[in-house]
Tab-separated table of N, CA and C in Angstrom:
chain	number	residue	atom	x	y	z
A	606	UNK	N	233.342	-28.387	131.739
A	606	UNK	CA	232.485	-27.533	130.937
A	606	UNK	C	231.175	-28.077	130.692
A	607	UNK	N	230.999	-29.249	130.438
A	607	UNK	CA	229.840	-29.890	129.948
A	607	UNK	C	228.843	-30.078	130.966
A	608	UNK	N	229.398	-30.132	132.253
A	608	UNK	CA	228.386	-30.317	133.318
A	608	UNK	C	227.712	-28.941	133.507
A	609	UNK	N	228.306	-27.831	133.315
A	609	UNK	CA	227.685	-26.607	133.515
A	609	UNK	C	226.783	-26.445	132.543
A	610	UNK	N	226.921	-26.893	131.305
A	610	UNK	CA	225.836	-26.588	130.237
A	610	UNK	C	224.690	-27.390	130.565
A	611	UNK	N	224.823	-28.618	131.323
A	611	UNK	CA	224.028	-29.460	131.613
A	611	UNK	C	222.962	-28.979	132.725
A	612	UNK	N	223.651	-28.217	133.480
A	612	UNK	CA	222.885	-27.759	134.570
A	612	UNK	C	222.133	-26.532	134.232
A	613	UNK	N	222.500	-25.751	133.174
A	613	UNK	CA	221.828	-24.549	132.705
A	613	UNK	C	220.544	-25.083	131.782
A	614	UNK	N	220.795	-26.150	131.160
A	614	UNK	CA	219.692	-26.762	130.433
A	614	UNK	C	218.725	-27.302	131.306
A	615	UNK	N	218.932	-27.807	132.325
A	615	UNK	CA	217.905	-28.364	133.511
A	615	UNK	C	217.251	-27.164	133.959
A	616	UNK	N	218.144	-26.212	134.134
A	616	UNK	CA	217.537	-24.905	134.782
A	616	UNK	C	216.461	-24.221	133.900
A	617	UNK	N	216.711	-24.423	132.803
A	617	UNK	CA	215.738	-23.738	131.852
A	617	UNK	C	214.480	-24.550	131.344
A	618	UNK	N	214.492	-25.709	131.614
A	618	UNK	CA	213.599	-26.694	131.167
A	618	UNK	C	212.235	-26.510	131.908
A	619	UNK	N	211.096	-26.293	131.272
A	619	UNK	CA	209.908	-25.929	132.029
A	619	UNK	C	209.419	-24.542	132.107
A	620	UNK	N	210.431	-23.571	131.912
A	620	UNK	CA	210.178	-22.309	132.114
A	620	UNK	C	210.109	-21.579	130.801
A	621	UNK	N	209.538	-20.375	130.751
A	621	UNK	CA	209.420	-19.701	129.515
A	621	UNK	C	210.453	-18.447	129.532
A	622	UNK	N	210.980	-18.159	128.724
A	622	UNK	CA	211.812	-17.136	128.564
A	622	UNK	C	211.312	-15.973	127.933
A	623	UNK	N	210.927	-14.770	128.370
A	623	UNK	CA	210.228	-13.965	127.683
A	623	UNK	C	211.418	-12.715	127.304
A	624	UNK	N	211.518	-12.323	126.129
A	624	UNK	CA	212.394	-11.441	125.567
A	624	UNK	C	211.719	-10.237	125.371
A	625	UNK	N	212.263	-9.168	126.036
A	625	UNK	CA	211.672	-7.787	125.874
A	625	UNK	C	212.318	-7.114	124.880
A	626	UNK	N	211.746	-6.385	123.666
A	626	UNK	CA	212.523	-5.602	122.990
A	626	UNK	C	211.684	-4.342	122.802
A	627	UNK	N	212.348	-3.335	122.436
A	627	UNK	CA	211.599	-1.844	122.161
A	627	UNK	C	210.191	-2.232	121.387
A	628	UNK	N	210.278	-3.112	120.361
A	628	UNK	CA	208.943	-3.182	119.693
A	628	UNK	C	207.916	-4.058	120.527
A	629	UNK	N	208.352	-5.063	121.058
A	629	UNK	CA	207.553	-5.884	121.979
A	629	UNK	C	206.624	-5.017	123.056
A	630	UNK	N	207.773	-4.323	123.743
A	630	UNK	CA	206.990	-3.383	124.826
A	630	UNK	C	206.232	-2.302	124.140
A	631	UNK	N	206.529	-1.721	122.990
A	631	UNK	CA	205.807	-0.806	122.467
A	631	UNK	C	204.434	-1.176	122.101
A	632	UNK	N	204.332	-2.543	121.563
A	632	UNK	CA	203.085	-3.062	121.247
A	632	UNK	C	202.356	-3.326	122.515
A	633	UNK	N	202.768	-3.803	123.704
A	633	UNK	CA	202.120	-3.733	124.969
A	633	UNK	C	201.367	-2.630	125.336
A	634	UNK	N	202.386	-1.357	125.215
A	634	UNK	CA	201.739	-0.151	125.497
A	634	UNK	C	200.660	0.349	124.471
A	635	UNK	N	200.813	0.049	123.367
A	635	UNK	CA	199.816	0.472	122.518
A	635	UNK	C	198.390	-0.499	122.577
A	636	UNK	N	198.691	-1.600	122.995
A	636	UNK	CA	197.284	-2.415	123.196
A	636	UNK	C	196.740	-2.008	124.536
A	637	UNK	N	197.367	-1.495	125.687
A	637	UNK	CA	197.170	-1.059	126.841
A	637	UNK	C	196.273	0.302	126.606
A	638	UNK	N	196.802	1.100	125.713
A	638	UNK	CA	196.169	2.448	125.386
A	638	UNK	C	194.852	2.073	124.725
A	639	UNK	N	194.710	1.033	123.742
A	639	UNK	CA	193.574	0.709	123.015
A	639	UNK	C	192.451	0.190	123.754
A	640	UNK	N	192.931	-0.654	124.780
A	640	UNK	CA	192.005	-1.251	125.831
A	640	UNK	C	191.484	-0.017	126.764
A	641	UNK	N	192.343	0.729	127.126
A	641	UNK	CA	191.855	1.982	127.998
A	641	UNK	C	190.723	2.720	127.131
A	642	UNK	N	191.011	2.896	126.003
A	642	UNK	CA	190.215	3.831	124.912
A	642	UNK	C	188.749	2.961	124.881
A	643	UNK	N	188.713	1.636	124.815
A	643	UNK	CA	187.748	0.855	124.590
A	643	UNK	C	186.749	0.936	125.847
A	644	UNK	N	187.478	0.953	126.997
A	644	UNK	CA	186.738	1.107	128.349
A	644	UNK	C	185.964	2.304	128.312
A	645	UNK	N	186.753	3.542	127.900
A	645	UNK	CA	186.343	4.825	127.894
A	645	UNK	C	184.991	4.943	126.916
A	646	UNK	N	185.192	4.412	125.841
A	646	UNK	CA	184.213	4.307	124.942
A	646	UNK	C	182.961	3.607	125.493
A	647	UNK	N	183.127	2.627	126.115
A	647	UNK	CA	182.046	1.824	126.684
A	647	UNK	C	181.308	2.539	127.583
A	648	UNK	N	182.081	3.412	128.455
A	648	UNK	CA	181.458	3.962	129.437
A	648	UNK	C	180.669	5.287	128.903
A	649	UNK	N	181.157	5.770	127.913
A	649	UNK	CA	180.450	6.884	127.181
A	649	UNK	C	179.197	6.333	126.600
A	650	UNK	N	179.094	5.285	125.965
A	650	UNK	CA	177.887	4.585	125.399
A	650	UNK	C	176.944	4.335	126.450
A	651	UNK	N	177.271	3.874	127.692
A	651	UNK	CA	176.283	3.436	128.706
A	651	UNK	C	175.748	4.669	129.091
A	652	UNK	N	176.270	5.926	129.058
A	652	UNK	CA	175.736	7.006	129.687
A	652	UNK	C	174.753	7.988	128.541
A	653	UNK	N	174.770	7.371	127.239
A	653	UNK	CA	174.199	8.049	126.252
A	653	UNK	C	172.723	7.803	126.274
A	654	UNK	N	172.017	8.659	126.132
A	654	UNK	CA	170.430	8.213	125.909
A	654	UNK	C	169.944	7.734	124.594
A	655	UNK	N	170.792	8.179	123.501
A	655	UNK	CA	170.533	7.643	122.131
A	655	UNK	C	171.599	7.836	121.315
A	656	UNK	N	171.264	7.208	119.998
A	656	UNK	CA	172.500	7.347	119.073
A	656	UNK	C	173.233	8.738	118.884
A	657	UNK	N	172.183	9.585	118.495
A	657	UNK	CA	173.093	10.925	118.139
A	657	UNK	C	173.592	11.446	119.234
A	658	UNK	N	173.243	11.237	120.616
A	658	UNK	CA	173.943	11.801	121.762
A	658	UNK	C	175.237	11.101	121.765
A	659	UNK	N	175.229	9.776	121.639
A	659	UNK	CA	176.350	8.952	121.672
A	659	UNK	C	177.428	9.507	120.648
A	660	UNK	N	176.969	9.715	119.352
A	660	UNK	CA	177.863	10.168	118.426
A	660	UNK	C	178.469	11.613	118.581
A	661	UNK	N	177.617	12.532	119.175
A	661	UNK	CA	177.919	13.793	119.582
A	661	UNK	C	179.011	13.833	120.814
A	662	UNK	N	178.750	12.737	121.766
A	662	UNK	CA	179.678	12.517	122.860
A	662	UNK	C	181.283	12.306	122.341
A	663	UNK	N	181.278	11.299	121.367
A	663	UNK	CA	182.424	10.713	121.057
A	663	UNK	C	183.167	11.799	120.141
A	664	UNK	N	182.218	12.442	119.350
A	664	UNK	CA	182.971	13.651	118.608
A	664	UNK	C	183.457	14.786	119.304
A	665	UNK	N	182.848	15.210	120.440
A	665	UNK	CA	183.155	16.137	121.290
A	665	UNK	C	184.374	15.743	122.270
A	666	UNK	N	184.798	14.423	122.403
A	666	UNK	CA	185.767	14.012	123.158
A	666	UNK	C	185.296	13.993	124.731
A	667	UNK	N	183.998	13.732	125.044
A	667	UNK	CA	183.772	13.587	126.323
A	667	UNK	C	183.989	11.968	126.743
A	668	UNK	N	185.140	11.793	126.977
A	668	UNK	CA	185.552	10.209	127.471
A	668	UNK	C	185.706	10.466	128.981
A	669	UNK	N	184.965	9.596	129.750
A	669	UNK	CA	185.216	9.362	131.025
A	669	UNK	C	186.700	8.938	131.468
A	670	UNK	N	187.484	9.770	132.112
A	670	UNK	CA	188.939	9.400	132.633
A	670	UNK	C	189.846	8.978	131.569
A	671	UNK	N	189.540	9.637	130.315
A	671	UNK	CA	190.591	9.377	129.286
A	671	UNK	C	190.594	10.725	128.447
A	672	UNK	N	190.849	11.960	129.097
A	672	UNK	CA	190.772	13.021	128.505
A	672	UNK	C	191.746	13.374	127.546
A	673	UNK	N	192.697	12.677	127.183
A	673	UNK	CA	193.849	13.071	126.234
A	673	UNK	C	193.543	12.375	124.954
A	674	UNK	N	192.412	11.974	124.527
A	674	UNK	CA	192.061	11.251	123.330
A	674	UNK	C	191.686	12.501	122.412
A	675	UNK	N	192.100	12.565	121.247
A	675	UNK	CA	191.837	13.498	120.342
A	675	UNK	C	190.533	13.095	119.178
A	676	UNK	N	189.850	13.856	118.972
A	676	UNK	CA	188.840	13.663	117.833
A	676	UNK	C	189.053	14.268	116.581
A	677	UNK	N	189.703	13.597	115.582
A	677	UNK	CA	190.372	14.253	114.490
A	677	UNK	C	189.687	13.588	113.124
A	678	UNK	N	189.833	14.230	112.038
A	678	UNK	CA	189.547	13.823	110.635
A	678	UNK	C	190.904	12.854	110.387
A	679	UNK	N	190.616	12.051	109.405
A	679	UNK	CA	191.877	11.252	109.001
A	679	UNK	C	193.009	12.249	108.476
A	680	UNK	N	192.924	13.369	107.863
A	680	UNK	CA	193.851	14.213	107.522
A	680	UNK	C	194.687	14.652	108.654
A	681	UNK	N	193.793	15.210	109.644
A	681	UNK	CA	194.361	15.749	110.888
A	681	UNK	C	195.263	14.655	111.695
A	682	UNK	N	194.674	13.475	111.567
A	682	UNK	CA	195.490	12.309	112.226
A	682	UNK	C	196.748	12.375	111.581
A	683	UNK	N	196.841	12.279	110.168
A	683	UNK	CA	198.124	11.998	109.682
A	683	UNK	C	198.996	13.095	110.056
A	684	UNK	N	198.691	14.313	110.267
A	684	UNK	CA	199.679	15.363	110.637
A	684	UNK	C	199.877	15.226	112.022
A	685	UNK	N	199.177	14.966	112.982
A	685	UNK	CA	199.324	14.989	114.402
A	685	UNK	C	199.603	13.794	115.078
A	686	UNK	N	199.634	12.622	114.437
A	686	UNK	CA	199.753	11.324	115.118
A	686	UNK	C	200.956	11.201	115.841
A	687	UNK	N	202.085	11.896	115.437
A	687	UNK	CA	203.383	11.497	116.129
A	687	UNK	C	203.287	11.896	117.625
A	688	UNK	N	202.345	12.803	118.093
A	688	UNK	CA	202.020	13.339	119.410
A	688	UNK	C	200.930	12.671	120.056
A	689	UNK	N	200.351	11.565	119.470
A	689	UNK	CA	199.250	10.989	120.120
A	689	UNK	C	199.378	9.704	120.676
A	690	UNK	N	198.725	9.281	121.817
A	690	UNK	CA	198.618	7.968	122.254
A	690	UNK	C	197.316	7.285	121.745
A	691	UNK	N	196.254	8.109	121.696
A	691	UNK	CA	194.913	7.472	120.947
A	691	UNK	C	194.156	8.819	120.516
A	692	UNK	N	193.399	8.417	119.419
A	692	UNK	CA	192.707	9.314	118.650
A	692	UNK	C	191.360	8.714	117.970
A	693	UNK	N	190.365	9.310	118.011
A	693	UNK	CA	189.309	8.902	117.404
A	693	UNK	C	189.246	9.526	115.907
A	694	UNK	N	189.173	8.874	114.785
A	694	UNK	CA	189.328	9.769	113.708
A	694	UNK	C	188.041	9.621	112.712
A	695	UNK	N	187.015	9.070	113.304
A	695	UNK	CA	185.689	8.836	112.614
A	695	UNK	C	184.539	8.230	113.256
A	696	UNK	N	183.400	8.764	113.131
A	696	UNK	CA	182.185	8.097	113.622
A	696	UNK	C	181.271	8.015	112.470
A	697	UNK	N	180.405	6.862	112.716
A	697	UNK	CA	179.367	6.752	111.684
A	697	UNK	C	178.282	6.110	112.323
A	698	UNK	N	176.929	6.630	111.985
A	698	UNK	CA	175.981	5.920	112.665
A	698	UNK	C	175.762	4.633	111.759
A	699	UNK	N	175.270	3.424	112.563
A	699	UNK	CA	174.879	2.307	111.944
A	699	UNK	C	173.532	1.887	112.306
A	700	UNK	N	173.095	0.772	111.616
A	700	UNK	CA	171.633	0.419	112.319
A	700	UNK	C	171.648	0.106	113.650
A	701	UNK	N	172.797	-0.477	114.233
A	701	UNK	CA	172.691	-0.862	115.721
A	701	UNK	C	173.400	-0.003	116.710
A	702	UNK	N	173.886	1.088	116.132
A	702	UNK	CA	174.649	2.231	117.010
A	702	UNK	C	175.521	3.056	116.262
A	703	UNK	N	176.618	3.393	116.904
A	703	UNK	CA	177.644	4.037	116.386
A	703	UNK	C	178.999	3.478	116.172
A	704	UNK	N	179.567	3.476	114.926
A	704	UNK	CA	180.916	2.815	114.755
A	704	UNK	C	181.812	3.919	114.795
A	705	UNK	N	182.887	3.582	115.659
A	705	UNK	CA	184.024	4.476	115.913
A	705	UNK	C	185.220	4.105	115.339
A	706	UNK	N	185.932	4.812	114.468
A	706	UNK	CA	187.364	4.384	114.059
A	706	UNK	C	188.367	5.217	114.985
A	707	UNK	N	189.340	4.249	115.273
A	707	UNK	CA	190.280	4.781	116.356
A	707	UNK	C	191.673	4.437	115.957
A	708	UNK	N	192.751	5.209	116.464
A	708	UNK	CA	194.156	4.934	116.323
A	708	UNK	C	194.570	5.035	117.688
A	709	UNK	N	195.589	4.085	117.953
A	709	UNK	CA	196.347	4.031	119.319
A	709	UNK	C	197.859	3.846	118.946
A	710	UNK	N	198.686	4.047	119.799
A	710	UNK	CA	200.148	3.936	119.600
A	710	UNK	C	200.727	3.603	121.048
A	711	UNK	N	201.922	3.354	120.872
A	711	UNK	CA	202.740	3.170	121.990
A	711	UNK	C	204.250	3.234	121.656
A	712	UNK	N	205.119	3.790	122.528
A	712	UNK	CA	206.655	3.830	122.200
A	712	UNK	C	207.297	3.350	123.428
A	713	UNK	N	208.513	2.676	123.074
A	713	UNK	CA	209.118	2.031	124.193
A	713	UNK	C	210.630	2.413	123.920
A	714	UNK	N	211.531	2.817	124.822
A	714	UNK	CA	212.825	2.953	124.723
A	714	UNK	C	213.600	1.590	125.040
A	715	UNK	N	214.406	1.502	124.266
A	715	UNK	CA	215.543	0.239	124.274
A	715	UNK	C	216.608	0.579	125.268
A	716	UNK	N	217.640	-0.241	125.162
A	716	UNK	CA	218.867	0.015	126.040
A	716	UNK	C	219.811	1.179	125.815
A	717	UNK	N	219.586	1.669	124.568
A	717	UNK	CA	220.511	2.980	124.174
A	717	UNK	C	219.476	3.917	123.816
A	718	UNK	N	220.061	5.072	123.844
A	718	UNK	CA	219.218	6.299	123.588
A	718	UNK	C	218.719	6.212	122.234
A	719	UNK	N	219.386	5.660	121.107
A	719	UNK	CA	218.879	5.608	119.833
A	719	UNK	C	217.778	4.471	119.329
A	720	UNK	N	217.708	3.656	120.383
A	720	UNK	CA	217.166	2.460	120.306
A	720	UNK	C	215.636	2.539	120.854
A	721	UNK	N	214.642	2.915	120.074
A	721	UNK	CA	213.412	3.159	120.424
A	721	UNK	C	212.430	2.476	119.339
A	722	UNK	N	211.106	2.097	119.783
A	722	UNK	CA	210.293	1.888	118.697
A	722	UNK	C	208.931	2.299	119.067
A	723	UNK	N	208.141	2.458	117.885
A	723	UNK	CA	206.814	2.897	117.881
A	723	UNK	C	205.962	2.075	117.204
A	724	UNK	N	205.007	1.669	117.926
A	724	UNK	CA	203.950	0.603	117.337
A	724	UNK	C	202.737	1.255	117.385
A	725	UNK	N	201.877	1.279	116.190
A	725	UNK	CA	200.497	1.833	116.155
A	725	UNK	C	199.599	0.689	115.523
A	726	UNK	N	198.290	1.057	115.817
A	726	UNK	CA	197.330	0.090	115.141
A	726	UNK	C	195.970	0.933	115.000
A	727	UNK	N	195.130	0.370	114.328
A	727	UNK	CA	193.764	0.963	114.288
A	727	UNK	C	192.719	0.001	114.535
A	728	UNK	N	191.448	0.570	115.023
A	728	UNK	CA	190.286	-0.482	115.306
A	728	UNK	C	188.968	0.216	114.883
A	729	UNK	N	188.145	-0.432	114.897
A	729	UNK	CA	186.720	-0.060	114.746
A	729	UNK	C	186.005	-0.592	115.789
A	730	UNK	N	185.140	0.047	116.580
A	730	UNK	CA	184.391	-0.412	117.710
A	730	UNK	C	182.914	0.050	117.520
A	731	UNK	N	182.010	-0.916	117.714
A	731	UNK	CA	180.625	-0.680	117.524
A	731	UNK	C	180.145	-0.398	118.817
A	732	UNK	N	179.526	0.692	119.054
A	732	UNK	CA	179.003	1.120	120.357
A	732	UNK	C	177.265	1.208	120.282
A	733	UNK	N	176.645	0.828	121.291
A	733	UNK	CA	175.183	1.106	121.318
A	733	UNK	C	174.756	1.931	122.686
A	734	UNK	N	174.143	3.095	122.266
A	734	UNK	CA	173.503	3.969	123.520
A	734	UNK	C	172.847	3.215	124.487
A	735	UNK	N	173.254	3.406	125.912
A	735	UNK	CA	172.800	2.925	126.760
A	735	UNK	C	173.296	1.468	127.145
A	736	UNK	N	174.372	1.008	126.623
A	736	UNK	CA	174.916	-0.318	126.801
A	736	UNK	C	176.343	-0.026	126.912
A	737	UNK	N	176.990	-1.044	128.006
A	737	UNK	CA	178.334	-1.115	127.794
A	737	UNK	C	179.035	-1.991	127.066
A	738	UNK	N	178.157	-2.671	126.257
A	738	UNK	CA	178.857	-3.700	125.508
A	738	UNK	C	179.550	-3.069	124.298
A	739	UNK	N	180.475	-3.416	123.915
A	739	UNK	CA	181.180	-2.841	122.851
A	739	UNK	C	181.993	-4.269	121.991
A	740	UNK	N	181.884	-3.930	120.616
A	740	UNK	CA	182.685	-4.969	119.858
A	740	UNK	C	183.772	-4.211	119.097
A	741	UNK	N	184.892	-4.832	118.882
A	741	UNK	CA	185.785	-4.049	118.127
A	741	UNK	C	186.480	-5.056	117.073
A	742	UNK	N	187.165	-4.560	116.068
A	742	UNK	CA	187.927	-5.391	115.231
A	742	UNK	C	189.026	-4.485	114.764
A	743	UNK	N	190.237	-5.127	114.447
A	743	UNK	CA	191.328	-4.352	113.848
A	743	UNK	C	191.085	-4.260	112.451
A	744	UNK	N	191.502	-2.911	111.913
A	744	UNK	CA	191.356	-2.499	110.652
A	744	UNK	C	192.798	-1.879	110.255
A	745	UNK	N	193.018	-1.695	108.907
A	745	UNK	CA	194.328	-1.036	108.577
A	745	UNK	C	194.169	0.413	109.083
A	746	UNK	N	195.232	1.116	109.303
A	746	UNK	CA	195.267	2.529	109.435
A	746	UNK	C	195.068	3.158	108.205
A	747	UNK	N	194.696	4.504	108.337
A	747	UNK	CA	194.925	5.389	106.921
A	747	UNK	C	196.282	5.464	106.546
A	748	UNK	N	196.399	5.785	105.280
A	748	UNK	CA	197.748	5.818	104.778
A	748	UNK	C	198.241	7.118	105.319
A	749	UNK	N	199.443	7.040	105.829
A	749	UNK	CA	200.525	8.362	106.304
A	749	UNK	C	201.834	7.878	106.202
A	750	UNK	N	202.676	8.860	106.379
A	750	UNK	CA	204.144	8.644	106.142
A	750	UNK	C	204.641	8.209	107.569
A	751	UNK	N	205.480	7.193	107.524
A	751	UNK	CA	206.037	6.772	108.682
A	751	UNK	C	207.676	6.863	108.643
A	752	UNK	N	208.148	6.753	109.779
A	752	UNK	CA	209.664	6.655	109.770
A	752	UNK	C	210.105	5.153	110.160
A	753	UNK	N	211.438	5.019	110.034
A	753	UNK	CA	211.798	3.577	110.293
A	753	UNK	C	211.489	2.966	111.475
A	754	UNK	N	211.386	3.789	112.597
A	754	UNK	CA	211.178	3.071	113.843
A	754	UNK	C	209.622	2.985	113.975
A	755	UNK	N	208.740	3.093	113.179
A	755	UNK	CA	207.450	3.050	113.410
A	755	UNK	C	206.843	1.629	112.675
A	756	UNK	N	206.132	0.890	113.272
A	756	UNK	CA	205.449	-0.401	112.681
A	756	UNK	C	203.979	-0.334	113.179
A	757	UNK	N	203.254	-0.689	111.998
A	757	UNK	CA	201.861	-0.869	112.174
A	757	UNK	C	201.582	-2.315	112.441
A	758	UNK	N	200.873	-2.582	113.627
A	758	UNK	CA	200.423	-4.000	114.044
A	758	UNK	C	198.980	-4.107	114.058
A	759	UNK	N	198.639	-5.472	114.042
A	759	UNK	CA	197.259	-5.789	114.509
A	759	UNK	C	197.364	-6.079	115.965
A	760	UNK	N	196.446	-5.139	116.769
A	760	UNK	CA	196.709	-5.182	118.178
A	760	UNK	C	195.595	-5.998	118.852
A	761	UNK	N	195.962	-6.635	119.896
A	761	UNK	CA	194.971	-7.579	120.617
A	761	UNK	C	194.507	-6.556	121.682
A	762	UNK	N	193.155	-6.196	121.690
A	762	UNK	CA	192.695	-5.335	122.817
A	762	UNK	C	191.797	-6.195	123.788
A	763	UNK	N	191.705	-5.670	124.957
A	763	UNK	CA	190.909	-6.396	126.088
A	763	UNK	C	189.525	-5.572	125.977
A	764	UNK	N	188.460	-6.509	125.681
A	764	UNK	CA	187.213	-5.809	125.611
A	764	UNK	C	186.653	-5.445	127.240
A	765	UNK	N	186.045	-4.530	127.216
A	765	UNK	CA	185.582	-4.186	128.685
A	765	UNK	C	184.669	-5.181	129.184
A	766	UNK	N	184.652	-5.503	130.509
A	766	UNK	CA	183.861	-6.550	131.095
A	766	UNK	C	182.557	-5.907	131.274
A	767	UNK	N	181.488	-6.686	131.013
A	767	UNK	CA	180.055	-6.156	131.299
A	767	UNK	C	180.062	-5.936	132.774
A	768	UNK	N	179.250	-4.857	133.186
A	768	UNK	CA	178.954	-4.673	134.398
A	768	UNK	C	178.310	-5.733	135.279
A	769	UNK	N	178.797	-5.917	136.384
A	769	UNK	CA	178.266	-6.883	137.320
A	769	UNK	C	177.007	-6.478	137.861
A	770	UNK	N	176.340	-7.296	138.805
A	770	UNK	CA	174.957	-6.969	139.607
A	770	UNK	C	175.437	-5.594	140.313
A	771	UNK	N	174.250	-4.840	140.518
A	771	UNK	CA	174.465	-3.685	141.385
A	771	UNK	C	174.554	-4.083	142.768
A	772	UNK	N	175.634	-3.775	143.685
A	772	UNK	CA	175.852	-4.373	144.909
A	772	UNK	C	174.749	-3.769	145.752
A	773	UNK	N	174.057	-2.538	145.406
A	773	UNK	CA	173.077	-2.107	146.375
A	773	UNK	C	171.807	-2.902	146.054
A	774	UNK	N	171.567	-3.418	144.966
A	774	UNK	CA	170.325	-4.086	144.921
A	774	UNK	C	170.033	-5.386	145.892
A	775	UNK	N	168.790	-5.481	146.250
A	775	UNK	CA	168.647	-6.689	147.166
A	775	UNK	C	167.833	-7.606	146.578
A	776	UNK	N	168.271	-8.911	146.884
A	776	UNK	CA	167.585	-10.032	146.320
A	776	UNK	C	166.045	-10.128	146.467
A	777	UNK	N	165.246	-10.409	145.286
A	777	UNK	CA	163.753	-10.329	145.564
A	777	UNK	C	163.270	-8.982	145.311
A	778	UNK	N	163.926	-8.103	144.859
A	778	UNK	CA	163.343	-6.777	144.699
A	778	UNK	C	163.184	-5.885	145.774
């Protein structure tokens, strides 16, 4: 029996074991939803001629390729968030652009029907009209009631990559 244990120990050395739980899977889903929303916001900012137009586009939910984003007040978010993957719940003009407050979530099912988890998080993103650059930071979500299977997390979002050179451009102009 000792030899079997040694073989297993040797087989596991040098490799990482990744344990997937409904909560870890839900976190990955929420982070993917947040990253997708950041890319959509970045695209929206790039196409906006100025700050007021950018703020209006965000408020009117004109997100390229991400049409299921709601634009809500914090009170509406608290009432409807159980059905949302992503929502913008506030915009504010700043000296450098438009600050967007957003909510994202992810739900994952475990092995049994009763084993599921929902992870949610909020962030603020600073957008500048005419630019695809976006900065974001995690913020606490507004206060709302949660159930036992919901967990607020600080999410790690992938920022959109800046656009590369135009492939149609020729060197030297």
